Amino acid sequence: MGKFEKGNAGRPKGAKNKINTEIRGLIQKLFDDNYHTIQDDLEVLDPKDRLKFITDLMPYLLPKLQSTTHTTEIDLDSFTDDQLDALIERITND
């Protein structure tokens, strides 16, 4: 089956890109091997430039967080008045 033929599912969902993984590893090794030099260089930068340097490299050093949403439907009609009062009390006091 060819690369772009019908029926080829491609890379499975969630599979890591090999090149990105290798690059991240190389950047991490660069930081690990040169930590003190990088720290010294950062100390001479202006705070604005220091922050830019750190934020620019963060995506290569830390995994990106996936946004998630959670929805729950609650049938309030099935609650007793006492249960509703307790729920309101908990929401307003927590």
CSV table of N, CA, C and O in Angstrom, one decimal:
chain,number,residue,atom,x,y,z
A,1,MET,N,0.9,-1.2,0.0
A,1,MET,CA,0.0,0.0,0.0
A,1,MET,C,0.9,1.2,0.0
A,1,MET,O,1.8,1.3,0.8
A,2,GLY,N,0.6,2.2,-0.9
A,2,GLY,CA,1.4,3.4,-1.0
A,2,GLY,C,1.2,4.4,0.1
A,2,GLY,O,0.2,4.3,0.9
A,3,LYS,N,2.0,5.4,0.1
A,3,LYS,CA,2.0,6.4,1.1
A,3,LYS,C,0.6,7.2,1.2
A,3,LYS,O,0.1,7.4,2.3
A,4,PHE,N,0.0,7.5,0.0
A,4,PHE,CA,-1.2,8.3,0.1
A,4,PHE,C,-2.3,7.6,-0.6
A,4,PHE,O,-3.3,8.2,-1.1
A,5,GLU,N,-2.3,6.3,-0.6
A,5,GLU,CA,-3.4,5.5,-1.2
A,5,GLU,C,-4.6,5.3,-0.2
A,5,GLU,O,-4.4,5.4,1.0
A,6,LYS,N,-5.8,5.2,-0.8
A,6,LYS,CA,-7.0,5.0,0.0
A,6,LYS,C,-6.8,3.7,0.9
A,6,LYS,O,-6.2,2.7,0.4
A,7,GLY,N,-7.2,3.9,2.1
A,7,GLY,CA,-7.1,2.7,3.0
A,7,GLY,C,-5.9,2.9,4.0
A,7,GLY,O,-5.7,2.1,4.9
A,8,ASN,N,-5.0,3.8,3.6
A,8,ASN,CA,-3.8,4.0,4.5
A,8,ASN,C,-4.2,5.0,5.6
A,8,ASN,O,-4.4,6.2,5.3
A,9,ALA,N,-4.3,4.5,6.8
A,9,ALA,CA,-4.8,5.4,7.9
A,9,ALA,C,-3.7,6.4,8.3
A,9,ALA,O,-4.0,7.4,9.0
A,10,GLY,N,-2.5,6.3,7.9
A,10,GLY,CA,-1.4,7.2,8.3
A,10,GLY,C,-1.0,7.0,9.7
A,10,GLY,O,-1.2,5.9,10.3
A,11,ARG,N,-0.4,8.0,10.3
A,11,ARG,CA,0.1,7.9,11.6
A,11,ARG,C,-1.1,7.9,12.6
A,11,ARG,O,-2.0,8.6,12.5
A,12,PRO,N,-1.1,7.0,13.6
A,12,PRO,CA,-2.2,6.9,14.5
A,12,PRO,C,-2.3,8.1,15.4
A,12,PRO,O,-1.3,8.8,15.6
A,13,LYS,N,-3.5,8.4,15.8
A,13,LYS,CA,-3.8,9.6,16.6
A,13,LYS,C,-3.0,9.5,17.9
A,13,LYS,O,-2.9,8.5,18.5
A,14,GLY,N,-2.3,10.6,18.2
A,14,GLY,CA,-1.5,10.7,19.4
A,14,GLY,C,-0.1,10.2,19.3
A,14,GLY,O,0.7,10.4,20.2
A,15,ALA,N,0.3,9.7,18.1
A,15,ALA,CA,1.6,9.2,17.8
A,15,ALA,C,2.5,10.5,17.8
A,15,ALA,O,2.2,11.5,17.2
A,16,LYS,N,3.7,10.3,18.3
A,16,LYS,CA,4.7,11.4,18.4
A,16,LYS,C,5.4,11.5,17.0
A,16,LYS,O,5.8,10.5,16.4
A,17,ASN,N,5.7,12.7,16.6
A,17,ASN,CA,6.5,13.0,15.4
A,17,ASN,C,7.9,12.7,15.8
A,17,ASN,O,8.5,13.3,16.7
A,18,LYS,N,8.6,11.8,15.1
A,18,LYS,CA,9.9,11.4,15.4
A,18,LYS,C,10.9,12.5,15.3
A,18,LYS,O,11.8,12.7,16.2
A,19,ILE,N,10.8,13.4,14.4
A,19,ILE,CA,11.7,14.5,14.2
A,19,ILE,C,11.6,15.5,15.4
A,19,ILE,O,12.6,15.9,16.0
A,20,ASN,N,10.3,15.8,15.8
A,20,ASN,CA,10.1,16.7,16.9
A,20,ASN,C,10.7,16.2,18.2
A,20,ASN,O,11.2,16.9,19.0
A,21,THR,N,10.5,14.9,18.4
A,21,THR,CA,11.0,14.2,19.6
A,21,THR,C,12.5,14.3,19.6
A,21,THR,O,13.1,14.6,20.7
A,22,GLU,N,13.2,14.1,18.5
A,22,GLU,CA,14.6,14.1,18.4
A,22,GLU,C,15.1,15.5,18.7
A,22,GLU,O,16.1,15.7,19.4
A,23,ILE,N,14.5,16.5,18.1
A,23,ILE,CA,14.9,17.9,18.3
A,23,ILE,C,14.7,18.3,19.7
A,23,ILE,O,15.6,19.0,20.3
A,24,ARG,N,13.6,18.0,20.3
A,24,ARG,CA,13.4,18.3,21.8
A,24,ARG,C,14.5,17.6,22.6
A,24,ARG,O,15.0,18.3,23.6
A,25,GLY,N,14.8,16.4,22.3
A,25,GLY,CA,15.9,15.8,23.0
A,25,GLY,C,17.2,16.5,22.9
A,25,GLY,O,18.0,16.6,23.8
A,26,LEU,N,17.5,16.9,21.7
A,26,LEU,CA,18.8,17.6,21.4
A,26,LEU,C,18.8,19.0,22.2
A,26,LEU,O,19.8,19.4,22.7
A,27,ILE,N,17.7,19.7,22.2
A,27,ILE,CA,17.6,21.0,22.9
A,27,ILE,C,17.7,20.7,24.4
A,27,ILE,O,18.4,21.5,25.1
A,28,GLN,N,17.1,19.7,24.9
A,28,GLN,CA,17.2,19.4,26.3
A,28,GLN,C,18.6,19.1,26.7
A,28,GLN,O,19.1,19.5,27.7
A,29,LYS,N,19.3,18.3,25.8
A,29,LYS,CA,20.7,17.9,26.1
A,29,LYS,C,21.6,19.2,26.1
A,29,LYS,O,22.5,19.4,26.9
A,30,LEU,N,21.3,20.1,25.1
A,30,LEU,CA,22.1,21.3,25.0
A,30,LEU,C,21.9,22.1,26.3
A,30,LEU,O,22.9,22.6,26.9
A,31,PHE,N,20.7,22.2,26.8
A,31,PHE,CA,20.5,22.9,28.1
A,31,PHE,C,21.2,22.2,29.3
A,31,PHE,O,21.8,22.8,30.1
A,32,ASP,N,21.0,20.9,29.3
A,32,ASP,CA,21.6,20.1,30.4
A,32,ASP,C,23.2,20.3,30.4
A,32,ASP,O,23.8,20.5,31.5
A,33,ASP,N,23.8,20.2,29.2
A,33,ASP,CA,25.2,20.3,29.1
A,33,ASP,C,25.8,21.7,29.3
A,33,ASP,O,27.0,21.9,29.7
A,34,ASN,N,25.0,22.7,29.1
A,34,ASN,CA,25.4,24.1,29.2
A,34,ASN,C,24.7,24.9,30.2
A,34,ASN,O,24.6,26.2,30.0
A,35,TYR,N,24.1,24.3,31.2
A,35,TYR,CA,23.2,25.0,32.1
A,35,TYR,C,23.9,26.3,32.7
A,35,TYR,O,23.3,27.3,32.7
A,36,HIS,N,25.1,26.1,33.2
A,36,HIS,CA,25.8,27.2,33.9
A,36,HIS,C,26.1,28.4,33.0
A,36,HIS,O,25.9,29.5,33.3
A,37,THR,N,26.5,28.0,31.8
A,37,THR,CA,26.8,29.1,30.8
A,37,THR,C,25.5,29.8,30.4
A,37,THR,O,25.5,31.1,30.3
A,38,ILE,N,24.5,29.1,30.2
A,38,ILE,CA,23.2,29.7,29.8
A,38,ILE,C,22.7,30.6,31.0
A,38,ILE,O,22.2,31.7,30.8
A,39,GLN,N,22.9,30.1,32.2
A,39,GLN,CA,22.4,30.9,33.4
A,39,GLN,C,23.2,32.2,33.5
A,39,GLN,O,22.7,33.2,33.7
A,40,ASP,N,24.5,32.1,33.3
A,40,ASP,CA,25.4,33.3,33.3
A,40,ASP,C,24.9,34.3,32.2
A,40,ASP,O,24.9,35.5,32.4
A,41,ASP,N,24.7,33.8,31.0
A,41,ASP,CA,24.2,34.6,29.9
A,41,ASP,C,22.9,35.3,30.2
A,41,ASP,O,22.7,36.5,29.9
A,42,LEU,N,22.0,34.5,30.8
A,42,LEU,CA,20.7,35.1,31.2
A,42,LEU,C,20.8,36.2,32.2
A,42,LEU,O,20.0,37.2,32.1
A,43,GLU,N,21.7,36.1,33.1
A,43,GLU,CA,21.8,37.1,34.1
A,43,GLU,C,22.2,38.5,33.6
A,43,GLU,O,21.9,39.5,34.2
A,44,VAL,N,22.9,38.5,32.4
A,44,VAL,CA,23.3,39.8,31.9
A,44,VAL,C,22.2,40.4,31.0
A,44,VAL,O,22.4,41.6,30.6
A,45,LEU,N,21.2,39.7,30.7
A,45,LEU,CA,20.1,40.2,29.8
A,45,LEU,C,19.2,41.1,30.6
A,45,LEU,O,19.0,40.9,31.8
A,46,ASP,N,18.5,42.0,29.9
A,46,ASP,CA,17.5,42.8,30.6
A,46,ASP,C,16.3,41.9,30.9
A,46,ASP,O,16.1,40.8,30.2
A,47,PRO,N,15.5,42.2,31.9
A,47,PRO,CA,14.4,41.3,32.3
A,47,PRO,C,13.5,41.0,31.1
A,47,PRO,O,13.1,39.8,31.0
A,48,LYS,N,13.2,41.9,30.3
A,48,LYS,CA,12.3,41.7,29.1
A,48,LYS,C,12.9,40.7,28.2
A,48,LYS,O,12.2,39.8,27.7
A,49,ASP,N,14.2,40.8,27.9
A,49,ASP,CA,14.9,39.9,27.0
A,49,ASP,C,15.0,38.5,27.6
A,49,ASP,O,14.9,37.4,26.9
A,50,ARG,N,15.2,38.4,28.9
A,50,ARG,CA,15.3,37.2,29.6
A,50,ARG,C,14.0,36.4,29.6
A,50,ARG,O,14.0,35.2,29.3
A,51,LEU,N,12.9,37.1,29.8
A,51,LEU,CA,11.6,36.5,29.7
A,51,LEU,C,11.3,36.0,28.3
A,51,LEU,O,10.8,34.9,28.1
A,52,LYS,N,11.6,36.8,27.3
A,52,LYS,CA,11.4,36.4,25.9
A,52,LYS,C,12.2,35.1,25.6
A,52,LYS,O,11.6,34.2,25.0
A,53,PHE,N,13.4,35.1,26.0
A,53,PHE,CA,14.2,33.9,25.8
A,53,PHE,C,13.6,32.6,26.4
A,53,PHE,O,13.5,31.6,25.7
A,54,ILE,N,13.2,32.8,27.6
A,54,ILE,CA,12.6,31.6,28.3
A,54,ILE,C,11.3,31.2,27.7
A,54,ILE,O,11.0,30.0,27.4
A,55,THR,N,10.4,32.2,27.4
A,55,THR,CA,9.1,31.8,26.8
A,55,THR,C,9.2,31.3,25.4
A,55,THR,O,8.5,30.4,25.0
A,56,ASP,N,10.2,31.7,24.6
A,56,ASP,CA,10.5,31.2,23.3
A,56,ASP,C,10.9,29.7,23.3
A,56,ASP,O,10.6,29.0,22.4
A,57,LEU,N,11.6,29.3,24.3
A,57,LEU,CA,12.2,28.0,24.4
A,57,LEU,C,11.3,27.0,25.2
A,57,LEU,O,11.4,25.8,25.0
A,58,MET,N,10.3,27.5,25.9
A,58,MET,CA,9.5,26.6,26.7
A,58,MET,C,8.8,25.6,25.9
A,58,MET,O,8.7,24.4,26.3
A,59,PRO,N,8.2,25.9,24.7
A,59,PRO,CA,7.5,24.8,24.0
A,59,PRO,C,8.4,23.6,23.6
A,59,PRO,O,8.0,22.6,23.3
A,60,TYR,N,9.7,23.9,23.5
A,60,TYR,CA,10.7,22.8,23.2
A,60,TYR,C,11.1,22.0,24.4
A,60,TYR,O,11.6,20.9,24.2
A,61,LEU,N,10.9,22.5,25.6
A,61,LEU,CA,11.4,21.8,26.8
A,61,LEU,C,10.3,21.2,27.6
A,61,LEU,O,10.5,20.2,28.3
A,62,LEU,N,9.0,21.7,27.5
A,62,LEU,CA,7.9,21.2,28.2
A,62,LEU,C,6.8,20.7,27.3
A,62,LEU,O,6.6,21.3,26.2
A,63,PRO,N,6.2,19.6,27.6
A,63,PRO,CA,5.1,19.2,26.8
A,63,PRO,C,3.9,20.2,26.8
A,63,PRO,O,3.7,20.8,27.8
A,64,LYS,N,3.3,20.3,25.7
A,64,LYS,CA,2.1,21.2,25.6
A,64,LYS,C,0.9,20.6,26.3
A,64,LYS,O,0.7,19.4,26.1
A,65,LEU,N,0.2,21.4,27.0
A,65,LEU,CA,-1.0,20.9,27.7
A,65,LEU,C,-2.1,20.9,26.7
A,65,LEU,O,-2.3,21.9,25.9
A,66,GLN,N,-2.9,19.9,26.7
A,66,GLN,CA,-4.1,19.9,25.9
A,66,GLN,C,-5.3,20.5,26.7
A,66,GLN,O,-5.5,20.2,27.8
A,67,SER,N,-6.0,21.3,26.0
A,67,SER,CA,-7.2,21.9,26.7
A,67,SER,C,-8.3,20.8,26.7
A,67,SER,O,-8.5,20.1,25.7
A,68,THR,N,-9.0,20.8,27.8
A,68,THR,CA,-10.1,19.8,27.9
A,68,THR,C,-11.3,20.5,28.4
A,68,THR,O,-11.2,21.5,29.1
A,69,THR,N,-12.4,20.0,28.1
A,69,THR,CA,-13.7,20.6,28.6
A,69,THR,C,-14.5,19.4,29.2
A,69,THR,O,-14.4,18.3,28.7
A,70,HIS,N,-15.2,19.7,30.2
A,70,HIS,CA,-16.0,18.7,30.8
A,70,HIS,C,-17.4,19.3,31.0
A,70,HIS,O,-17.6,20.4,31.6
A,71,THR,N,-18.4,18.6,30.5
A,71,THR,CA,-19.8,19.1,30.7
A,71,THR,C,-20.5,18.0,31.4
A,71,THR,O,-20.4,16.8,31.1
A,72,THR,N,-21.4,18.4,32.3
A,72,THR,CA,-22.2,17.5,33.1
A,72,THR,C,-23.6,18.1,33.1
A,72,THR,O,-23.7,19.3,33.5
A,73,GLU,N,-24.6,17.4,32.8
A,73,GLU,CA,-26.0,17.9,32.9
A,73,GLU,C,-26.6,17.4,34.1
A,73,GLU,O,-26.5,16.2,34.4
A,74,ILE,N,-27.2,18.3,34.9
A,74,ILE,CA,-27.8,17.9,36.2
A,74,ILE,C,-29.3,18.2,36.0
A,74,ILE,O,-29.7,19.3,35.7
A,75,ASP,N,-30.1,17.2,36.3
A,75,ASP,CA,-31.5,17.4,36.3
A,75,ASP,C,-32.0,17.9,37.6
A,75,ASP,O,-32.2,17.2,38.6
A,76,LEU,N,-32.1,19.3,37.7
A,76,LEU,CA,-32.4,19.9,39.0
A,76,LEU,C,-33.8,19.6,39.5
A,76,LEU,O,-34.2,19.7,40.6
A,77,ASP,N,-34.7,19.2,38.5
A,77,ASP,CA,-36.1,18.8,38.9
A,77,ASP,C,-36.1,17.6,39.8
A,77,ASP,O,-37.1,17.4,40.5
A,78,SER,N,-35.1,16.8,39.7
A,78,SER,CA,-35.1,15.5,40.5
A,78,SER,C,-34.6,15.8,41.9
A,78,SER,O,-34.7,14.9,42.8
A,79,PHE,N,-34.1,17.0,42.2
A,79,PHE,CA,-33.6,17.3,43.6
A,79,PHE,C,-34.8,17.7,44.5
A,79,PHE,O,-35.7,18.4,44.0
A,80,THR,N,-34.7,17.4,45.7
A,80,THR,CA,-35.6,17.9,46.7
A,80,THR,C,-35.2,19.4,47.1
A,80,THR,O,-34.1,19.8,46.7
A,81,ASP,N,-36.1,20.1,47.7
A,81,ASP,CA,-35.8,21.4,48.1
A,81,ASP,C,-34.6,21.5,49.0
A,81,ASP,O,-33.8,22.4,48.9
A,82,ASP,N,-34.5,20.5,49.9
A,82,ASP,CA,-33.4,20.5,50.9
A,82,ASP,C,-32.1,20.2,50.1
A,82,ASP,O,-31.0,20.8,50.4
A,83,GLN,N,-32.1,19.4,49.1
A,83,GLN,CA,-30.9,19.1,48.3
A,83,GLN,C,-30.5,20.3,47.5
A,83,GLN,O,-29.3,20.7,47.4
A,84,LEU,N,-31.5,21.0,47.0
A,84,LEU,CA,-31.2,22.3,46.2
A,84,LEU,C,-30.6,23.3,47.2
A,84,LEU,O,-29.6,24.0,46.8
A,85,ASP,N,-31.2,23.5,48.4
A,85,ASP,CA,-30.6,24.4,49.3
A,85,ASP,C,-29.2,24.1,49.7
A,85,ASP,O,-28.3,25.0,49.8
A,86,ALA,N,-28.9,22.8,49.9
A,86,ALA,CA,-27.5,22.4,50.3
A,86,ALA,C,-26.6,22.6,49.1
A,86,ALA,O,-25.4,23.1,49.3
A,87,LEU,N,-27.0,22.4,47.9
A,87,LEU,CA,-26.2,22.7,46.7
A,87,LEU,C,-25.9,24.2,46.6
A,87,LEU,O,-24.7,24.5,46.4
A,88,ILE,N,-26.9,25.0,46.7
A,88,ILE,CA,-26.7,26.4,46.7
A,88,ILE,C,-25.8,26.9,47.8
A,88,ILE,O,-24.9,27.7,47.5
A,89,GLU,N,-25.9,26.4,48.9
A,89,GLU,CA,-25.0,26.7,50.1
A,89,GLU,C,-23.6,26.3,49.8
A,89,GLU,O,-22.7,27.1,50.0
A,90,ARG,N,-23.4,25.2,49.2
A,90,ARG,CA,-22.1,24.7,48.9
A,90,ARG,C,-21.4,25.6,47.8
A,90,ARG,O,-20.2,25.9,47.9
A,91,ILE,N,-22.2,25.9,46.8
A,91,ILE,CA,-21.6,26.7,45.7
A,91,ILE,C,-21.2,28.1,46.2
A,91,ILE,O,-20.2,28.6,45.8
A,92,THR,N,-22.1,28.7,47.0
A,92,THR,CA,-21.8,30.1,47.4
A,92,THR,C,-20.8,30.2,48.5
A,92,THR,O,-20.2,31.2,48.7
A,93,ASN,N,-20.5,29.1,49.2
A,93,ASN,CA,-19.5,29.2,50.3
A,93,ASN,C,-18.2,28.6,49.9
A,93,ASN,O,-17.2,28.8,50.7
A,94,ASP,N,-18.1,27.9,48.8
A,94,ASP,CA,-16.8,27.3,48.5
A,94,ASP,C,-16.0,28.1,47.5
A,94,ASP,O,-16.0,29.1,47.0
